[in-house]
Amino acid sequence: MTTSQIGQFLRTPTMRLAAIHLAIIMSLSIGFSVVFYHTSDRQFARPAAPPARSESMLWPNDRFDSELRRAMDERFNQTRQALLVRLVWINIVTLFVGGGISYLLARWSLRPIEEAMEAQVQFVSDASHELRTPLTVLQTSNEIALRKKKLPAAEARTLIEHNVEEVKKLRDLSNMLLDLIRSEHKAARESVQLQDVVSEAMTAVVPVAQAKNIAIEDAVPSIAANTNNAILVRIVVILLDNAIKYSPADTQVVLTARQDSDKVLLEVTDQGIGIRASDMPMIFRRFYRADKSRSTTAVHGYGLGLAIAEKLATQIGATITVESVAGEGSTFRVELPVANDE
Ligand code: ADP
């Protein structure tokens, strides 16, 4: 380690916090030692009480008295010195032990902050990366068109249509990013009929399903959950949208719901490509897309849908779980609190 590296290490937040902890520990330790030493010293320096009359009878001569006083003073001085040495040692040990403890405490208290910072940096870099792609496409296609001496109306129209598509993607992405960084405050909940939620969500995705000839079967019975209508609709739209995106044409997506003790389970089942076991732990992560090569070419997405769905779920006290068999299909399950009046 070079001196500049050591200097850098000493300036890290962990070392600074550890130094503050150690300064507090040492001021207390030294302060206590000083007070203790002075109090003891004052006790040693206290003049000895004159011998009682009966005792003076036993120590008749002054010489013996002064000898005794000298011996006692010597003893007090030795004790005083021994005390001083011991206090110095205690403080040296406190310095080293306290230093170690302060460092561990500083690391322990800064770790969550460091992790949050790293996640933030990762998020910003992933988001910038995702934003850059459509922006580069827009810039390049416009520059190529501008370089041409003449741009036929039909070509210009195609270009504008393409640009509008890219701008839409950018708007979707920025909306998703905003959804992700919004606060996780709890949303107001009430008794909500799942049939109403499902009908509302279906209207948003039916055109996409029809384009792939995917049938959405609504088999949700009359069940109410204690939830927030608008938020649950958004979650179901994300799950339905994925079920359609990751299913081949001419398949079926089924929506069901049932009550299980104090929970209401809403399930979206598809006959799509499924999710490999190795991808399962990652699919709820921001920007994660299973089998990137396939997803990015065949299916458009940013890997944010499930991260948003999970975040929305926490706002309504719900949880999302998934069961899937690669090549056969997936079932996404939303676990909701049962309605209070049930
Ligand atoms: P996106 O769909 O934009 O990629 P998501 O966060 O919604 O992002 O999904 C993350 C990944 O999880 C997807 O890229 C896909 O690989 C996988 N996935 C999600 N839903 C399904 C599904 N119903 N069937 C198969 N894979 C899915």
XYZ file of C-alpha atoms and ligand atoms in Angstrom:
369
model
C 0.000 0.000 0.000
C 1.471 3.374 -0.996
C 1.231 6.422 1.267
C -1.377 8.014 -0.996
C -3.475 4.832 -0.807
C -3.176 4.859 2.985
C -4.155 8.547 2.941
C -7.186 7.733 0.798
C -8.174 4.860 3.106
C -7.953 7.145 6.146
C -10.246 9.641 4.439
C -12.955 7.057 3.692
C -16.330 7.639 5.416
C -15.835 4.436 7.443
C -12.532 5.666 8.882
C -13.955 9.115 9.580
C -16.935 7.678 11.420
C -14.653 5.257 13.280
C -12.459 8.230 14.286
C -15.526 10.064 15.644
C -16.592 6.965 17.622
C -13.044 6.550 18.957
C -12.806 10.242 19.878
C -16.012 9.906 21.927
C -14.804 6.702 23.620
C -11.363 8.201 24.400
C -12.751 11.497 25.734
C -14.988 9.536 28.097
C -12.177 7.200 29.118
C -9.583 9.970 29.623
C -12.139 12.230 31.317
C -13.101 9.440 33.709
C -9.420 8.644 34.409
C -8.565 12.304 35.168
C -11.532 12.694 37.531
C -10.757 9.354 39.200
C -7.073 10.200 39.631
C -7.731 13.644 41.082
C -10.391 12.404 43.450
C -8.074 9.642 44.689
C -5.160 12.094 44.912
C -7.207 14.452 47.030
C -8.085 11.578 49.344
C -4.371 10.662 49.681
C -3.393 14.281 50.343
C -5.983 14.676 53.095
C -4.202 15.453 56.376
C -4.360 12.505 58.738
C -6.645 13.076 61.701
C -4.782 13.816 64.963
C -4.570 10.676 67.023
C -7.262 10.324 69.603
C -6.389 10.967 73.137
C -6.352 7.316 74.139
C -4.107 6.476 71.132
C -1.663 9.295 71.977
C -1.148 7.426 75.153
C 0.143 4.474 73.064
C 2.397 6.719 70.828
C 3.944 8.976 73.296
C 6.811 10.334 71.333
C 6.764 12.744 68.370
C 9.528 10.898 66.539
C 7.539 7.797 66.140
C 4.643 9.910 64.971
C 6.677 11.629 62.249
C 8.205 8.267 61.173
C 4.760 6.835 60.777
C 3.643 9.910 58.818
C 6.662 9.654 56.490
C 6.047 5.931 55.878
C 2.415 6.615 55.132
C 3.284 9.466 52.730
C 5.724 7.199 50.922
C 3.073 4.513 50.666
C 0.561 7.055 49.370
C 3.022 8.260 46.742
C 3.689 4.714 45.566
C -0.039 3.990 45.392
C -0.594 7.272 43.539
C 2.063 6.358 40.972
C 0.781 2.812 40.587
C -2.699 4.249 40.025
C -1.364 6.666 37.395
C 0.461 3.870 35.533
C -2.620 1.659 35.665
C -4.860 4.437 34.354
C -2.420 5.119 31.503
C -2.450 1.400 30.621
C -6.229 1.246 30.787
C -6.386 4.172 28.361
C -3.867 2.581 25.972
C -5.894 -0.666 25.956
C -9.111 1.359 25.505
C -7.476 3.122 22.549
C -6.739 -0.148 20.737
C -9.872 -2.093 21.714
C -12.027 1.024 21.190
C -10.353 1.590 17.801
C -11.259 -1.928 16.689
C -14.815 -1.671 18.004
C -15.246 1.798 16.454
C -14.118 0.508 13.063
C -16.508 -2.478 13.208
C -19.368 -0.223 14.377
C -18.650 2.288 11.602
C -18.644 -0.458 8.950
C -21.835 -1.943 10.347
C -23.680 1.385 10.417
C -22.435 2.534 7.000
C -23.085 -0.722 5.124
C -26.832 -0.115 4.479
C -26.026 3.437 3.288
C -23.268 2.145 1.000
C -25.570 -0.530 -0.388
C -28.298 2.035 -1.038
C -25.761 4.294 -2.785
C -24.487 1.427 -4.927
C -28.063 0.475 -5.865
C -28.727 4.119 -6.752
C -25.629 4.352 -8.943
C -26.529 1.039 -10.599
C -30.076 2.273 -11.199
C -28.932 5.552 -12.753
C -26.412 3.785 -14.970
C -28.958 1.143 -16.093
C -31.562 3.838 -16.731
C -29.114 5.957 -18.746
C -28.140 2.904 -20.748
C -31.787 2.135 -21.567
C -32.472 5.772 -22.472
C -29.422 5.993 -24.689
C -30.517 3.240 -27.078
C -33.755 4.844 -28.354
C -32.097 8.277 -28.324
C -29.234 7.002 -30.496
C -31.708 5.362 -32.881
C -33.641 8.652 -33.142
C -30.508 10.708 -33.692
C -29.050 8.369 -36.320
C -32.221 7.999 -38.375
C -32.789 11.775 -38.364
C -29.177 12.528 -39.304
C -29.285 10.058 -42.202
C -32.521 11.651 -43.479
C -31.044 15.165 -43.148
C -27.976 14.216 -45.188
C -30.147 13.392 -48.176
C -30.575 16.204 -50.673
C -34.178 15.294 -51.281
C -36.500 13.457 -48.938
C -39.578 12.046 -50.647
C -42.821 12.588 -48.729
C -43.432 8.840 -48.285
C -39.975 8.323 -46.826
C -40.369 11.339 -44.562
C -43.650 9.921 -43.311
C -42.085 6.541 -42.536
C -39.298 8.320 -40.701
C -41.720 10.389 -38.635
C -43.787 7.295 -37.805
C -40.632 5.535 -36.694
C -39.609 8.572 -34.624
C -43.015 8.711 -32.963
C -42.645 5.013 -32.033
C -39.252 5.672 -30.462
C -40.560 8.720 -28.597
C -43.434 6.571 -27.263
C -40.910 4.040 -26.011
C -38.955 6.817 -24.331
C -42.097 8.148 -22.681
C -43.017 4.637 -21.463
C -39.544 4.183 -20.078
C -39.546 7.526 -18.267
C -42.988 6.709 -16.795
C -41.648 3.371 -15.597
C -38.592 4.995 -14.062
C -40.827 7.466 -12.249
C -42.993 4.588 -10.984
C -39.901 2.920 -9.606
C -38.527 5.890 -7.709
C -41.851 7.024 -6.303
C -42.208 6.657 -2.560
C -43.387 3.367 -1.118
C -46.088 4.978 1.010
C -49.005 2.736 1.859
C -52.044 3.313 -0.344
C -55.596 3.638 0.979
C -57.417 0.295 0.962
C -61.051 -0.683 0.834
C -63.185 -3.675 -0.090
C -62.674 -4.198 -3.842
C -64.417 -6.723 -6.086
C -61.757 -8.635 -8.023
C -64.141 -9.089 -10.962
C -64.177 -5.296 -11.425
C -60.379 -5.109 -11.251
C -59.960 -7.861 -13.820
C -62.494 -6.363 -16.277
C -60.739 -2.984 -16.072
C -57.300 -4.527 -16.576
C -58.499 -6.620 -19.488
C -59.712 -3.628 -21.472
C -56.111 -2.354 -21.497
C -54.614 -5.560 -22.906
C -57.311 -7.148 -25.072
C -56.174 -5.377 -28.285
C -52.610 -6.712 -27.812
C -53.948 -10.206 -27.073
C -56.169 -10.127 -30.135
C -53.222 -9.185 -32.324
C -51.574 -12.485 -31.274
C -54.831 -14.419 -31.223
C -54.413 -15.107 -27.524
C -57.660 -15.776 -25.644
C -57.941 -14.299 -22.145
C -60.289 -16.354 -20.028
C -61.760 -14.511 -17.085
C -62.627 -17.182 -14.505
C -62.591 -14.880 -11.483
C -65.548 -15.539 -9.139
C -67.208 -12.918 -6.991
C -64.507 -12.336 -4.368
C -63.582 -9.120 -2.594
C -60.145 -8.183 -1.280
C -58.996 -5.413 1.021
C -56.972 -3.473 -1.514
C -56.632 -0.407 -3.689
C -58.528 -0.693 -6.963
C -56.270 1.489 -9.142
C -53.024 -0.070 -7.914
C -54.285 -3.632 -8.264
C -55.457 -2.853 -11.815
C -51.924 -1.686 -12.675
C -50.422 -4.879 -11.235
C -52.839 -7.096 -13.164
C -52.159 -5.125 -16.379
C -48.399 -5.756 -15.967
C -48.942 -9.484 -15.351
C -51.391 -9.818 -18.263
C -49.113 -7.820 -20.535
C -46.219 -10.176 -19.709
C -48.401 -13.275 -20.105
C -49.278 -12.090 -23.623
C -45.750 -10.945 -24.485
C -44.131 -14.215 -23.454
C -46.744 -16.552 -24.991
C -46.821 -17.848 -28.537
C -49.802 -17.000 -30.734
C -53.020 -19.036 -30.430
C -52.607 -19.827 -26.734
C -54.670 -18.997 -23.692
C -54.230 -16.837 -20.598
C -56.461 -17.669 -17.637
C -57.360 -15.429 -14.717
C -58.618 -17.089 -11.547
C -59.130 -16.106 -7.923
C -59.850 -17.964 -4.694
C -59.848 -17.419 -0.987
C -57.274 -19.208 1.131
C -57.876 -18.671 4.891
C -57.242 -14.946 5.462
C -55.826 -14.322 1.953
C -57.292 -13.833 -1.468
C -55.224 -15.298 -4.289
C -55.478 -13.829 -7.761
C -53.674 -15.851 -10.430
C -52.629 -15.162 -14.017
C -51.690 -18.375 -15.855
C -50.248 -18.521 -19.353
C -49.083 -21.216 -21.750
C -45.998 -19.256 -22.714
C -42.281 -19.813 -22.833
C -42.020 -20.165 -19.051
C -39.108 -19.077 -16.868
C -36.011 -21.156 -16.202
C -35.293 -21.982 -12.558
C -31.989 -20.089 -12.798
C -33.818 -16.890 -13.841
C -36.535 -17.140 -11.196
C -34.701 -15.333 -8.374
C -33.808 -12.447 -10.690
C -36.979 -11.622 -12.614
C -38.216 -9.087 -10.046
C -34.939 -7.152 -10.223
C -34.842 -3.828 -12.016
C -33.747 -4.107 -15.659
C -33.429 -7.888 -15.475
C -34.565 -9.714 -18.607
C -34.300 -13.489 -18.801
C -32.504 -14.769 -21.889
C -31.512 -11.308 -23.075
C -30.712 -12.231 -26.664
C -34.148 -13.742 -27.214
C -36.092 -11.113 -25.262
C -34.473 -8.071 -26.816
C -34.941 -9.243 -30.371
C -38.349 -10.904 -30.124
C -40.101 -9.121 -27.270
C -39.803 -5.454 -26.418
C -39.297 -4.579 -22.772
C -36.981 -2.952 -20.267
C -37.066 -5.504 -17.476
C -38.952 -3.062 -15.249
C -42.527 -4.413 -15.299
C -42.182 -6.956 -12.491
C -40.006 -4.616 -10.384
C -42.798 -2.024 -10.614
C -45.487 -4.650 -9.912
C -43.617 -5.748 -6.794
C -43.212 -2.174 -5.618
C -46.909 -1.475 -6.187
C -47.748 -4.684 -4.297
C -45.912 -3.443 -1.194
C -48.103 -0.330 -1.240
C -51.240 -2.462 -0.835
C -49.841 -5.114 1.510
C -49.795 -7.723 -1.250
C -47.107 -10.152 -2.394
C -46.427 -11.579 -5.835
C -45.080 -15.090 -6.315
C -44.474 -17.130 -9.425
C -44.465 -20.770 -10.464
C -43.197 -21.639 -13.878
C -42.032 -24.507 -16.051
C -39.749 -23.521 -18.903
C -41.416 -24.269 -22.218
C -44.824 -24.892 -20.616
C -46.006 -21.680 -18.995
C -46.126 -19.576 -15.858
C -48.522 -18.695 -13.074
C -48.121 -15.349 -11.335
C -49.984 -15.224 -8.020
C -50.971 -12.018 -6.209
C -51.682 -12.625 -2.532
C -54.051 -9.990 -1.135
C -55.522 -9.374 2.314
C -59.104 -10.565 2.507
C -61.805 -7.853 2.620
C -62.754 -6.871 6.167
C -66.468 -7.416 5.604
C -65.918 -10.983 4.281
P -39.886 -7.039 -19.377
O -41.122 -7.836 -19.677
O -39.972 -5.646 -19.823
O -38.644 -7.719 -19.841
P -40.465 -7.628 -16.610
O -39.864 -7.044 -15.375
O -41.927 -7.511 -16.742
O -39.711 -6.940 -17.799
O -40.067 -9.150 -16.680
C -38.744 -9.545 -16.405
C -38.429 -10.837 -17.122
O -39.189 -11.911 -16.549
C -38.807 -10.826 -18.576
O -37.771 -10.287 -19.370
C -39.043 -12.282 -18.872
O -37.837 -12.916 -19.163
C -39.548 -12.831 -17.551
N -41.037 -12.953 -17.548
C -41.929 -12.124 -16.949
N -43.186 -12.568 -17.109
C -43.089 -13.710 -17.814
C -44.033 -14.663 -18.301
N -45.350 -14.528 -18.069
N -43.566 -15.736 -18.975
C -42.250 -15.902 -19.193
N -41.298 -15.049 -18.765
C -41.716 -13.962 -18.081
